[in-house]
Coordinates of C-alpha atoms in Angstrom, one line a residue:
M1 CA 21.5 45.4 -10.9
D2 CA 18.1 47.1 -11.5
K3 CA 15.7 45.6 -9.0
L4 CA 12.6 46.4 -11.0
E5 CA 13.9 44.7 -14.3
F6 CA 15.1 41.9 -12.2
L7 CA 11.7 41.3 -10.5
K8 CA 10.0 41.3 -14.0
T9 CA 11.8 38.0 -14.8
A10 CA 11.8 36.3 -11.4
R11 CA 8.9 33.8 -10.7
P12 CA 6.3 34.4 -9.3
F13 CA 6.8 38.1 -9.2
N14 CA 6.5 38.3 -13.0
V15 CA 2.8 37.9 -12.6
L16 CA 2.5 41.2 -10.8
S17 CA 1.7 44.4 -12.5
E18 CA 4.5 46.9 -13.2
E19 CA 3.0 49.3 -10.7
V20 CA 3.1 46.7 -7.9
L21 CA 6.5 45.6 -8.9
L22 CA 7.8 49.2 -8.6
G23 CA 6.5 49.4 -5.1
V24 CA 8.0 45.9 -4.2
S25 CA 11.4 46.9 -5.6
E26 CA 11.6 49.8 -3.2
L27 CA 11.0 47.5 -0.3
L28 CA 13.8 45.0 -1.2
Q29 CA 16.9 44.9 0.9
E30 CA 20.2 43.7 -0.7
V31 CA 22.1 41.0 1.4
R32 CA 25.6 39.5 0.5
Y33 CA 26.9 36.2 1.7
T34 CA 30.5 34.8 1.9
K35 CA 31.4 31.1 1.1
D36 CA 29.2 28.4 2.6
T37 CA 27.3 30.5 5.0
P38 CA 24.6 28.6 7.0
I39 CA 21.5 30.8 6.9
Y40 CA 18.5 28.8 8.0
H41 CA 18.0 25.5 10.0
Q42 CA 15.0 23.4 9.5
E43 CA 12.2 23.7 12.0
V44 CA 14.3 26.2 14.1
T45 CA 15.0 29.3 12.2
K46 CA 12.1 31.8 12.2
M47 CA 11.7 33.4 8.8
R48 CA 11.6 37.1 8.9
G49 CA 10.7 37.2 5.2
V50 CA 11.6 35.7 1.8
D51 CA 14.9 35.7 -0.2
I52 CA 14.9 36.3 -3.9
I53 CA 18.3 35.1 -5.3
A54 CA 19.9 37.6 -7.5
E55 CA 23.4 36.0 -7.9
G56 CA 25.0 32.9 -6.7
E57 CA 23.4 29.7 -5.3
Y58 CA 21.4 28.3 -2.2
E59 CA 21.9 24.8 -1.2
A60 CA 18.6 23.7 0.6
F61 CA 18.2 20.2 2.2
F62 CA 16.9 18.2 5.2
Y63 CA 19.2 16.9 8.0
D64 CA 18.3 13.4 9.1
S65 CA 18.9 11.9 12.6
E66 CA 22.6 11.4 11.9
Q67 CA 23.0 15.0 10.4
N68 CA 23.3 13.6 6.9
K69 CA 21.9 16.0 4.1
R70 CA 18.8 14.6 2.5
V71 CA 16.8 15.7 -0.5
I72 CA 19.5 18.2 -1.6
E73 CA 18.3 21.0 -4.0
L74 CA 20.4 23.8 -5.6
H75 CA 18.6 27.1 -6.3
H76 CA 19.9 29.8 -8.5
A77 CA 19.1 33.4 -9.5
G78 CA 15.5 34.2 -9.8
Y79 CA 14.4 31.5 -7.1
C80 CA 12.4 32.8 -4.0
Y81 CA 13.0 31.0 -0.9
G82 CA 10.8 31.1 2.3
G83 CA 7.4 31.6 0.8
V84 CA 6.2 28.1 1.7
S85 CA 7.8 28.3 5.2
V86 CA 6.1 31.7 6.0
L87 CA 2.7 30.7 4.6
L88 CA 2.4 27.0 5.6
N89 CA 5.0 26.2 8.3
R90 CA 4.3 28.6 11.1
K91 CA 7.0 31.0 9.8
K92 CA 9.8 28.3 10.6
S93 CA 12.2 27.3 7.7
L94 CA 11.1 24.0 6.3
R95 CA 14.6 23.1 5.2
S96 CA 18.2 24.0 6.1
V97 CA 19.9 26.4 3.8
I98 CA 23.5 27.2 3.0
A99 CA 24.5 30.2 0.8
K100 CA 27.5 29.7 -1.5
K101 CA 30.3 32.1 -2.1
G102 CA 29.3 35.4 -3.9
T103 CA 25.6 34.8 -3.3
V104 CA 23.5 38.1 -3.3
V105 CA 19.7 38.0 -2.4
Y106 CA 16.9 40.6 -2.2
F107 CA 15.1 40.2 1.1
L108 CA 11.5 41.1 1.4
H109 CA 9.8 41.4 4.8
R110 CA 7.1 38.8 5.6
K111 CA 4.4 41.5 6.2
D112 CA 5.1 42.8 2.7
F113 CA 5.2 39.4 1.3
R114 CA 2.0 38.4 3.0
A115 CA 0.3 41.6 1.7
L116 CA 1.2 40.5 -1.9
C117 CA -0.3 37.1 -1.2
Q118 CA -3.6 38.6 0.1
T119 CA -4.0 40.9 -2.8
N120 CA -2.7 38.6 -5.6
E121 CA -4.3 35.1 -5.8
E122 CA -2.1 33.9 -8.7
F123 CA 1.1 34.9 -6.8
F124 CA -0.2 33.1 -3.7
Q125 CA -1.1 30.0 -5.6
F126 CA 2.3 29.7 -7.0
F127 CA 3.7 28.9 -3.6
T128 CA 1.0 26.5 -2.4
A129 CA 1.0 24.7 -5.8
E130 CA 4.8 24.3 -5.7
F131 CA 4.6 22.9 -2.2
G132 CA 1.8 20.5 -3.1
K133 CA 3.9 19.1 -6.0
R134 CA 6.9 18.6 -3.7
M135 CA 4.8 16.8 -1.1
L136 CA 4.1 14.1 -3.7
D137 CA 7.7 13.1 -3.4
D138 CA 7.9 10.4 -0.7
E139 CA 11.3 11.4 0.8
Y140 CA 10.4 15.2 0.9
A141 CA 7.1 14.5 2.5
H142 CA 8.7 12.1 5.1
F143 CA 11.0 14.8 6.4
V144 CA 8.2 17.5 6.4
K145 CA 5.8 15.1 8.3
R146 CA 8.6 13.6 10.6
P147 CA 7.7 12.5 14.1
T148 CA 8.4 14.7 17.0
N149 CA 10.9 12.2 18.2
I150 CA 13.5 12.0 15.4
E151 CA 15.0 9.0 16.9
Q152 CA 12.0 7.0 16.1
N153 CA 12.3 8.1 12.5
Y154 CA 15.2 6.3 10.8
I155 CA 16.6 4.1 13.6
A156 CA 13.3 2.3 14.2
S157 CA 11.9 2.1 10.7
D158 CA 14.8 1.9 8.3
Q159 CA 16.3 -1.0 10.1
L160 CA 13.2 -3.0 9.8
Y161 CA 11.7 -1.8 6.4
S162 CA 14.8 -1.0 4.4
R163 CA 16.9 -4.1 5.3
R164 CA 17.4 -6.6 2.5
I165 CA 17.7 -10.3 2.9
E166 CA 21.3 -10.4 1.5
S167 CA 22.3 -8.5 4.7
L168 CA 21.3 -11.4 6.8
E169 CA 23.3 -14.5 7.8
Y170 CA 21.6 -17.3 6.1
R171 CA 22.3 -21.2 6.1
A172 CA 23.8 -23.2 3.2
I173 CA 21.3 -25.7 1.6
V174 CA 21.6 -29.2 3.0
S175 CA 19.9 -31.9 0.9
S176 CA 19.3 -35.5 0.1
A177 CA 18.1 -37.6 -2.8
H178 CA 14.4 -38.3 -3.0
D179 CA 15.0 -42.1 -2.5
T180 CA 17.1 -41.7 0.7
P181 CA 15.6 -43.7 3.5
I182 CA 13.9 -41.7 6.3
Y183 CA 16.4 -42.9 9.0
E184 CA 19.4 -41.9 7.0
A185 CA 18.0 -38.5 6.2
A186 CA 17.4 -38.0 10.0
R187 CA 21.0 -39.0 10.7
W188 CA 22.2 -36.5 8.0
M189 CA 20.1 -33.8 9.6
S190 CA 21.7 -34.5 13.0
A191 CA 25.2 -34.6 11.6
Q192 CA 24.7 -31.3 9.7
K193 CA 22.9 -29.6 12.8
V194 CA 20.0 -28.5 10.7
S195 CA 16.3 -28.7 11.3
C196 CA 15.3 -28.6 7.6
L197 CA 16.6 -31.0 5.0
F198 CA 15.7 -30.3 1.3
V199 CA 14.7 -33.2 -1.1
K200 CA 16.1 -33.4 -4.7
D201 CA 14.8 -35.4 -7.6
A202 CA 16.8 -37.4 -10.0
Q203 CA 17.5 -34.1 -12.1
N204 CA 18.8 -32.4 -8.9
N205 CA 15.8 -30.1 -8.6
I206 CA 14.5 -29.4 -5.1
I207 CA 11.0 -30.8 -4.8
G208 CA 10.3 -30.8 -1.1
Y209 CA 11.7 -30.7 2.4
I210 CA 11.5 -32.5 5.7
T211 CA 11.9 -30.9 9.1
D212 CA 11.9 -32.1 12.7
I213 CA 8.1 -31.4 12.7
T214 CA 7.8 -33.6 9.4
L215 CA 9.5 -36.5 11.3
R216 CA 7.2 -36.1 14.3
D217 CA 3.8 -35.7 12.3
N218 CA 4.4 -37.7 9.1
V219 CA 6.6 -40.5 10.4
V220 CA 6.3 -41.1 14.2
A221 CA 2.7 -40.3 14.5
R222 CA 1.7 -42.3 11.6
Q223 CA 4.1 -45.2 12.5
V224 CA 5.7 -45.0 9.0
E225 CA 8.5 -47.5 8.3
V226 CA 11.8 -45.6 8.7
K227 CA 13.2 -47.3 5.6
A228 CA 10.7 -45.7 3.4
P229 CA 12.1 -43.0 1.0
I230 CA 11.9 -39.4 2.3
S231 CA 9.8 -38.4 -0.8
S232 CA 6.9 -40.3 0.7
V233 CA 6.7 -38.1 3.8
M234 CA 8.2 -34.8 2.7
D235 CA 6.4 -31.6 2.8
N236 CA 5.9 -29.0 0.0
P237 CA 5.4 -26.7 -1.8
I238 CA 8.8 -25.0 -2.0
V239 CA 8.6 -21.3 -1.2
S240 CA 11.4 -18.9 -2.3
I241 CA 12.3 -15.3 -2.4
S242 CA 15.1 -13.2 -3.9
T243 CA 18.0 -12.1 -1.7
Q244 CA 17.3 -8.5 -2.9
A245 CA 13.8 -8.6 -1.3
Y246 CA 13.3 -6.8 2.0
V247 CA 13.1 -8.5 5.3
Y248 CA 9.6 -7.6 6.0
E249 CA 8.6 -9.0 2.6
A250 CA 10.1 -12.4 3.6
I251 CA 8.2 -12.5 6.9
L252 CA 4.9 -11.6 5.3
L253 CA 5.4 -14.2 2.7
M254 CA 6.1 -16.9 5.3
F255 CA 2.9 -16.0 7.2
R256 CA 0.9 -15.9 3.9
T257 CA 2.2 -19.4 2.7
Q258 CA 2.4 -20.8 6.3
T259 CA 6.0 -22.0 5.6
R260 CA 8.7 -22.1 8.2
Y261 CA 11.6 -22.0 5.8
L262 CA 12.4 -19.9 2.7
L263 CA 14.8 -20.8 -0.1
L264 CA 16.9 -17.7 -1.2
E265 CA 17.2 -17.1 -4.8
E266 CA 20.1 -15.1 -6.6
E267 CA 20.5 -14.9 -10.3
G268 CA 18.2 -17.9 -11.0
R269 CA 19.8 -20.3 -8.4
Y270 CA 19.2 -21.1 -4.8
V271 CA 22.0 -19.8 -2.6
G272 CA 20.8 -20.7 0.9
F273 CA 17.8 -20.8 3.1
I274 CA 16.5 -19.0 6.3
S275 CA 14.0 -20.0 8.9
R276 CA 11.0 -18.0 10.2
N277 CA 12.4 -18.3 13.8
K278 CA 15.7 -16.7 12.6
L279 CA 13.9 -13.8 11.0
L280 CA 11.5 -13.2 13.8
S281 CA 14.3 -13.4 16.5
E282 CA 15.9 -10.4 14.9
Q283 CA 12.5 -8.4 15.0
A284 CA 11.6 -9.0 18.7
Q285 CA 9.8 -5.6 18.9
S286 CA 8.2 -5.6 15.4
P287 CA 4.6 -6.2 14.4
F288 CA 5.6 -9.6 13.0
M289 CA 5.9 -11.0 16.6
F290 CA 2.3 -9.8 17.0
I291 CA 1.2 -11.7 13.8
Q292 CA 2.9 -14.8 15.2
S293 CA 0.7 -14.3 18.4
V294 CA -2.4 -14.2 16.2
K295 CA -1.3 -17.4 14.6
L296 CA -1.0 -19.1 18.0
A297 CA -4.4 -17.9 19.2
R298 CA -6.8 -20.8 20.3
S299 CA -10.3 -19.2 20.3
V300 CA -12.6 -16.7 18.5
E301 CA -12.4 -14.6 21.7
E302 CA -8.6 -14.5 21.6
L303 CA -8.6 -13.6 17.9
R304 CA -11.1 -10.8 18.7
R305 CA -8.7 -9.3 21.4
R306 CA -5.8 -9.6 18.9
W307 CA -7.7 -7.7 16.2
Q308 CA -8.5 -5.0 18.7
K309 CA -4.8 -4.3 19.1
V310 CA -4.2 -3.6 15.3
P311 CA -5.0 0.1 15.5
E312 CA -2.3 0.7 17.9
I313 CA 0.2 -1.2 15.7
V314 CA -0.9 0.9 12.7
Y315 CA -0.5 4.1 14.5
Q316 CA 3.0 3.3 15.7
L317 CA 4.1 2.2 12.3
L318 CA 2.8 5.4 10.5
S319 CA 4.2 7.6 13.3
R320 CA 7.6 5.9 12.7
G321 CA 7.5 6.9 9.0
V322 CA 6.7 3.4 7.7
K323 CA 5.1 3.6 4.3
P324 CA 1.3 3.1 4.1
E325 CA 1.6 0.4 1.5
I326 CA 3.7 -1.6 4.1
V327 CA 1.1 -0.9 6.8
N328 CA -1.6 -2.2 4.4
Q329 CA 0.3 -5.4 4.0
V330 CA 0.6 -5.9 7.9
I331 CA -3.2 -5.3 8.3
T332 CA -3.8 -7.7 5.4
T333 CA -1.5 -10.4 6.9
V334 CA -3.1 -10.2 10.3
S335 CA -6.6 -10.3 8.7
D336 CA -5.6 -13.3 6.5
T337 CA -4.1 -15.2 9.5
I338 CA -7.3 -14.5 11.5
A339 CA -9.5 -15.9 8.4
L340 CA -7.3 -18.9 8.2
K341 CA -7.6 -19.7 11.9
V342 CA -11.4 -19.3 11.6
I343 CA -11.6 -21.5 8.4
E344 CA -9.4 -24.3 9.9
G345 CA -11.5 -24.2 13.1
V346 CA -14.8 -24.6 11.3
I347 CA -13.4 -27.4 9.0
E348 CA -12.2 -29.2 12.1
E349 CA -15.7 -29.0 13.7
M350 CA -17.7 -29.9 10.5
G351 CA -15.4 -32.5 9.0
T352 CA -13.5 -32.8 5.7
P353 CA -15.2 -30.8 2.9
P354 CA -17.0 -33.2 0.3
A355 CA -15.2 -31.3 -2.6
K356 CA -12.2 -29.3 -3.3
F357 CA -12.8 -25.5 -2.9
A358 CA -11.2 -22.1 -2.9
F359 CA -12.0 -19.4 -0.2
I360 CA -11.4 -16.1 -1.8
V361 CA -11.5 -12.5 -0.5
L362 CA -12.7 -9.5 -2.6
G363 CA -12.6 -5.8 -2.6
S364 CA -10.0 -3.9 -0.6
E365 CA -9.1 -7.2 1.1
G366 CA -8.6 -8.8 -2.2
R367 CA -6.3 -5.8 -3.2
K368 CA -4.4 -6.1 0.0
E369 CA -5.4 -2.5 0.9
Q370 CA -7.5 -3.1 4.0
T371 CA -8.1 -0.3 6.5
L372 CA -9.4 -0.3 10.1
K373 CA -13.0 0.3 8.9
T374 CA -13.5 -3.1 7.2
D375 CA -16.3 -5.5 6.5
Q376 CA -16.4 -9.0 5.0
D377 CA -15.9 -9.3 1.4
N378 CA -15.4 -13.0 0.5
A379 CA -16.8 -15.9 -1.7
I380 CA -16.4 -19.6 -2.1
I381 CA -15.9 -21.5 -5.4
Y382 CA -16.0 -25.3 -5.2
E383 CA -15.3 -27.9 -7.8
D384 CA -18.1 -29.2 -10.0
K385 CA -19.5 -32.6 -8.8
A386 CA -21.9 -35.2 -10.3
N387 CA -25.5 -34.5 -10.2
E388 CA -26.3 -36.7 -7.3
Q389 CA -23.7 -35.0 -5.1
R390 CA -24.5 -31.4 -6.0
E391 CA -26.9 -30.8 -3.2
L392 CA -24.8 -32.4 -0.6
V393 CA -21.8 -30.3 -1.6
R394 CA -23.8 -27.1 -1.6
E395 CA -25.4 -27.8 1.7
Y396 CA -22.0 -28.3 3.3
F397 CA -20.5 -25.1 2.0
L398 CA -23.5 -22.9 2.7
K399 CA -23.5 -24.1 6.3
F400 CA -19.6 -23.8 6.3
A401 CA -19.8 -20.2 4.9
D402 CA -22.4 -19.2 7.5
Q403 CA -20.2 -20.4 10.4
V404 CA -17.1 -18.7 9.0
S405 CA -19.0 -15.4 8.6
E406 CA -20.6 -15.5 11.9
R407 CA -17.2 -16.0 13.6
L408 CA -15.5 -13.3 11.6
D409 CA -18.3 -10.9 12.6
R410 CA -17.8 -11.7 16.2
I411 CA -14.1 -11.0 15.9
G412 CA -14.7 -7.5 14.3
F413 CA -15.1 -8.1 10.6
S414 CA -18.8 -6.9 10.3
F415 CA -21.1 -8.4 7.7
C416 CA -20.9 -6.8 4.3
T417 CA -24.0 -4.4 3.8
G418 CA -24.0 -5.1 0.1
G419 CA -24.1 -8.8 0.8
Y420 CA -20.7 -9.6 -1.0
M421 CA -19.8 -12.4 1.2
A422 CA -19.9 -16.3 1.3
K423 CA -22.7 -16.2 3.8
N424 CA -24.9 -14.9 0.9
P425 CA -25.9 -18.0 -1.1
K426 CA -25.3 -15.9 -4.3
W427 CA -21.5 -15.8 -3.5
T428 CA -21.1 -19.6 -2.8
H429 CA -21.1 -21.6 -6.1
S430 CA -19.4 -24.1 -8.2
L431 CA -16.6 -23.3 -10.6
S432 CA -18.9 -23.7 -13.6
H433 CA -21.5 -21.4 -12.1
W434 CA -18.8 -18.7 -11.5
K435 CA -17.7 -18.9 -15.1
R436 CA -21.3 -18.3 -16.2
N437 CA -21.4 -15.2 -13.9
Y438 CA -18.3 -13.8 -15.6
V439 CA -19.8 -14.3 -19.0
A440 CA -23.1 -12.7 -17.9
W441 CA -21.4 -9.7 -16.3
I442 CA -19.3 -9.0 -19.5
K443 CA -22.0 -9.5 -22.1
E444 CA -24.8 -7.5 -20.4
P445 CA -23.1 -4.8 -18.4
D446 CA -25.1 -2.4 -16.4
P447 CA -24.0 -0.5 -13.1
D448 CA -24.8 -3.4 -10.8
K449 CA -23.0 -6.0 -12.9
V450 CA -20.0 -3.8 -13.4
M451 CA -19.7 -3.4 -9.6
K452 CA -19.9 -7.1 -9.1
F453 CA -17.3 -7.7 -11.9
A454 CA -15.0 -5.1 -10.3
A455 CA -15.2 -6.8 -6.9
F456 CA -14.5 -10.2 -8.4
F457 CA -11.7 -8.9 -10.6
D458 CA -10.0 -7.9 -7.3
C459 CA -10.4 -11.4 -5.9
R460 CA -7.5 -13.1 -4.1
F461 CA -7.1 -16.7 -3.0
I462 CA -6.4 -17.3 0.7
Y463 CA -7.5 -21.0 1.4
G464 CA -8.2 -24.3 -0.2
E465 CA -7.2 -25.5 -3.7
P466 CA -5.3 -22.8 -5.6
A467 CA -5.8 -24.6 -9.0
I468 CA -9.5 -23.7 -8.8
I469 CA -8.9 -20.0 -8.9
D470 CA -6.1 -20.5 -11.4
E471 CA -8.6 -22.2 -13.7
L472 CA -11.1 -19.3 -13.3
R473 CA -8.5 -16.7 -14.2
E474 CA -7.5 -18.7 -17.2
F475 CA -11.1 -18.7 -18.3
L476 CA -11.4 -15.0 -17.8
D477 CA -8.2 -14.3 -19.7
E478 CA -9.7 -16.1 -22.7
E479 CA -13.0 -14.2 -22.3
L480 CA -11.2 -10.9 -22.3
Q481 CA -9.6 -11.7 -25.6
K482 CA -12.9 -11.8 -27.3
P483 CA -14.9 -8.7 -28.5
L484 CA -16.1 -6.9 -25.4
G485 CA -18.7 -4.6 -26.8
R486 CA -19.6 -1.8 -24.4
F487 CA -18.2 -3.6 -21.4
L488 CA -14.9 -1.7 -21.0
Y489 CA -16.8 1.6 -21.7
H490 CA -19.1 0.7 -18.6
M491 CA -16.0 -0.2 -16.5
A492 CA -14.3 3.1 -17.4
N493 CA -17.6 5.0 -16.7
N494 CA -17.5 3.4 -13.3
A495 CA -14.2 5.1 -12.6
M496 CA -15.9 8.4 -13.4
Q497 CA -18.6 8.1 -10.6
Y498 CA -16.6 9.7 -8.0
V499 CA -15.4 13.2 -8.7
P500 CA -12.5 14.7 -6.6
P501 CA -13.8 17.0 -4.1
L502 CA -12.5 20.3 -5.6
T503 CA -14.6 23.5 -6.1
Y504 CA -14.3 25.6 -9.4
F505 CA -11.8 27.8 -7.5
N506 CA -9.6 24.8 -6.5
N507 CA -10.7 24.7 -2.9
I508 CA -11.6 21.4 -1.1
K509 CA -15.3 20.7 -1.4
T510 CA -16.9 19.8 1.9
Y511 CA -20.3 19.1 3.4
T512 CA -21.6 19.6 6.9
V513 CA -21.8 16.7 9.4
G514 CA -22.8 17.9 12.9
T515 CA -20.4 20.8 13.7
Q516 CA -17.7 19.5 11.2
E517 CA -17.0 20.4 7.5
V518 CA -16.0 17.0 6.0
F519 CA -15.0 15.2 2.8
N520 CA -15.1 11.4 2.3
I521 CA -11.5 10.3 1.9
K522 CA -12.5 6.8 0.8
K523 CA -14.5 8.2 -2.1
A524 CA -11.6 10.5 -2.9
M525 CA -9.4 7.5 -3.3
T526 CA -11.8 5.4 -5.2
P527 CA -11.2 6.9 -8.7
I528 CA -7.5 5.8 -8.5
V529 CA -8.5 2.2 -7.7
D530 CA -11.1 2.2 -10.5
L531 CA -9.0 3.8 -13.2
V532 CA -6.0 1.5 -12.5
R533 CA -8.4 -1.5 -12.5
V534 CA -9.9 -0.6 -15.9
H535 CA -6.5 -0.3 -17.4
A536 CA -5.3 -3.7 -15.8
L537 CA -8.5 -5.3 -17.2
Q538 CA -7.8 -3.9 -20.7
N539 CA -4.2 -5.2 -20.5
R540 CA -5.2 -8.5 -19.0
I541 CA -3.1 -7.9 -15.8
F542 CA -4.3 -10.2 -13.0
K543 CA -2.5 -8.6 -10.1
T544 CA -4.9 -7.4 -7.5
N545 CA -3.0 -4.7 -5.6
T546 CA -3.3 -1.2 -7.0
G547 CA 0.3 -0.5 -6.5
E548 CA 1.4 -3.8 -8.1
R549 CA -1.0 -3.1 -11.1
L550 CA 0.4 0.3 -11.5
E551 CA 4.0 -1.2 -11.7
A552 CA 2.9 -3.8 -14.3
L553 CA 1.1 -1.0 -16.4
M554 CA 4.2 1.0 -16.4
A555 CA 6.3 -2.0 -17.4
Q556 CA 4.0 -2.4 -20.4
G557 CA 4.3 1.2 -21.3
V558 CA 0.6 2.1 -20.4
F559 CA 1.8 4.6 -17.9
T560 CA 4.9 6.7 -18.0
E561 CA 7.4 6.7 -15.1
T562 CA 6.0 10.2 -14.2
E563 CA 2.3 9.1 -14.4
Y564 CA 3.2 6.0 -12.3
Q565 CA 4.9 8.1 -9.6
E566 CA 2.0 10.6 -9.6
L567 CA -0.6 8.0 -9.0
M568 CA 1.4 6.0 -6.5
Q569 CA 2.3 9.0 -4.4
S570 CA -1.3 10.3 -4.5
Y571 CA -2.9 7.0 -3.6
Y572 CA -0.7 6.2 -0.7
Y573 CA -0.6 9.7 0.7
L574 CA -4.5 9.5 1.0
M575 CA -4.1 5.9 2.4
S576 CA -1.7 7.1 5.1
M577 CA -4.1 9.9 6.1
R578 CA -7.1 7.6 6.0
L579 CA -5.3 4.9 8.2
K580 CA -4.1 7.4 10.8
K581 CA -7.4 9.1 11.1
Q582 CA -9.1 5.7 11.8
A583 CA -6.4 4.6 14.2
V584 CA -6.8 7.9 16.3
Q585 CA -10.6 7.5 16.4
I586 CA -10.3 3.9 17.7
I587 CA -7.4 4.6 20.2
N588 CA -8.1 8.2 21.5
D589 CA -11.9 8.4 20.9
K590 CA -12.9 4.9 21.5
A591 CA -15.2 5.4 18.5
Q592 CA -16.0 3.5 15.4
P593 CA -13.6 4.3 12.6
E594 CA -15.0 6.3 9.7
N595 CA -13.8 7.8 6.3
L596 CA -14.8 11.4 6.9
I597 CA -12.0 14.0 7.3
D598 CA -12.8 17.3 8.9
I599 CA -11.1 19.9 6.8
R600 CA -10.4 22.1 9.8
S601 CA -8.4 19.2 11.4
L602 CA -5.8 19.4 8.6
T603 CA -2.7 21.6 8.5
K604 CA -2.2 24.1 5.6
I605 CA 0.4 21.6 4.4
E606 CA -2.0 18.8 4.2
Q607 CA -4.7 20.9 2.6
V608 CA -2.4 22.1 -0.2
T609 CA -1.0 18.5 -0.8
L610 CA -4.6 17.3 -1.1
K611 CA -5.6 19.9 -3.6
E612 CA -2.6 18.8 -5.9
I613 CA -3.6 15.2 -5.5
F614 CA -7.3 15.9 -6.4
K615 CA -6.0 17.8 -9.5
T616 CA -3.9 14.8 -10.5
I617 CA -6.8 12.5 -10.2
A618 CA -9.2 14.7 -12.2
N619 CA -6.5 14.9 -15.0
F620 CA -6.4 11.1 -15.1
Q621 CA -10.2 10.9 -15.1
T622 CA -10.3 13.2 -18.1
N623 CA -7.7 11.0 -20.0
I624 CA -9.6 7.8 -19.2
K625 CA -13.0 9.4 -20.3
V626 CA -11.5 10.5 -23.7
K627 CA -9.7 7.2 -24.2
F628 CA -12.6 4.8 -23.6
T629 CA -15.3 7.1 -25.1
N630 CA -13.3 7.2 -28.3
A631 CA -12.9 3.4 -28.2
L632 CA -16.6 3.0 -27.9
F633 CA -17.3 4.9 -31.0
G634 CA -14.4 3.5 -32.9

């Protein structure tokens, strides 16, 4: 085979001039392999140079902790293997490689390969861009970034975060009719050896449940007549989850809803139930036992000490390969649990609120995307009361909000510098007042009102009367079906405020802080949050989490599968980097966490991946600019 003619068709050598190719062809050494010859072993073999496949096939893959092949790829004639390993992985082979029978390769020594990269930018960029795109694949990136201790990798994390409910042993549903006397129900629970009895109505629908705690608190403590029907003392609401859900999802759901029992659903019917104790007993070393300890804390000081432990848990989870979206959920659940403890403590001291209300969280907390550098973003919505009660109600909730915010600040959730918190009288109002706010923000949009609307579109209920937030969302849904004028344009324009930090030559743009060359990773992530939000708004999707919004938008055909994957992988890669940086600052440096990343602290692999992510964000920003500018002008 003529080496020169071959190089003219092989990527990326085909970008080189014929004169250069002629020189390269004289440097190539021909190597032949017999059937199934192992050539390289991941992170072990030192690459002497690169291989350009002339005939046959390379099988490239990663070995996992049990020596299973993962992320298998087959490479054929014209493919160049080893470029990324030489340039970005300390000359060690990134993957394991087996050459198939009859494979012929042309070998180019690494000093000659590097010389080509130094003198030909397009040739060099081919390898960095290829690697950056691969790193957007979760599984590929997982093996490239795997922990030093491989054992921690799959054994520790897959068991906990990849196990589904259906794999657990759960109990059959034990139930009684709603008019069953309390004493008979207690006997039935004893006979069936269950601590939870479900209550059914006349149509055989489950409407509530009673537990040992129900009998203690609702019957014995209140001296209720034991011949009364169980429906008069039962607890609710019913909380259920699919058997296809993951174990960690079930535990987080239990903490969020404060239920001790979950009904398990399969193909539209209940097939059993499981208790929180059962789930937690199987996760003795997991962060969920820590969440349980937060729930049992008795004082503000104890809650503060628990919150100070969260960075260690975050670092351990990320180091074990747990996905950043799961880590976000763990942080959010701890944060919500602390907020609930504080709210309940304040209500116990102040007495029963004079009106129904909803305590909501906003911003990153509302999106369930909290990091370790977090402040308070919350508000209160209370029901409308008669004129003579308005001042009384408002006085209570302003005092209530002030105490909640003060305690959260002492625990470690600092006051919001922008004032987006219930402590600010502007963020504690009646339901009708909040409706008027929404209308005003939509009809007369300006940068300040757009920011307020964005924060409140991300709101999430955590305590009180859920019907209040439901009514507000229904109201907003109706408003969004009316002509919106320039509103969507301004929301889209908001998504254009932060430009990905790339220079004209596709290098990461930094600025100097002290001795460091840094970029702000929070601002780098913001465009994804903003552009996904504006699409969710336009399509009246009321999920708050960025990942959940993306999934819903893909389901409606707004984003393709490829676009969905690009945005998801980009967003959570940045989230992982941000969380780990903050955790290290708190644990190792004993410093306040920040969002600045020193470019010199990143490996070449991370830098190349970031460049690809920033290109992806820039492309989506261009698309949204065209779409919403065109919509503005019809």
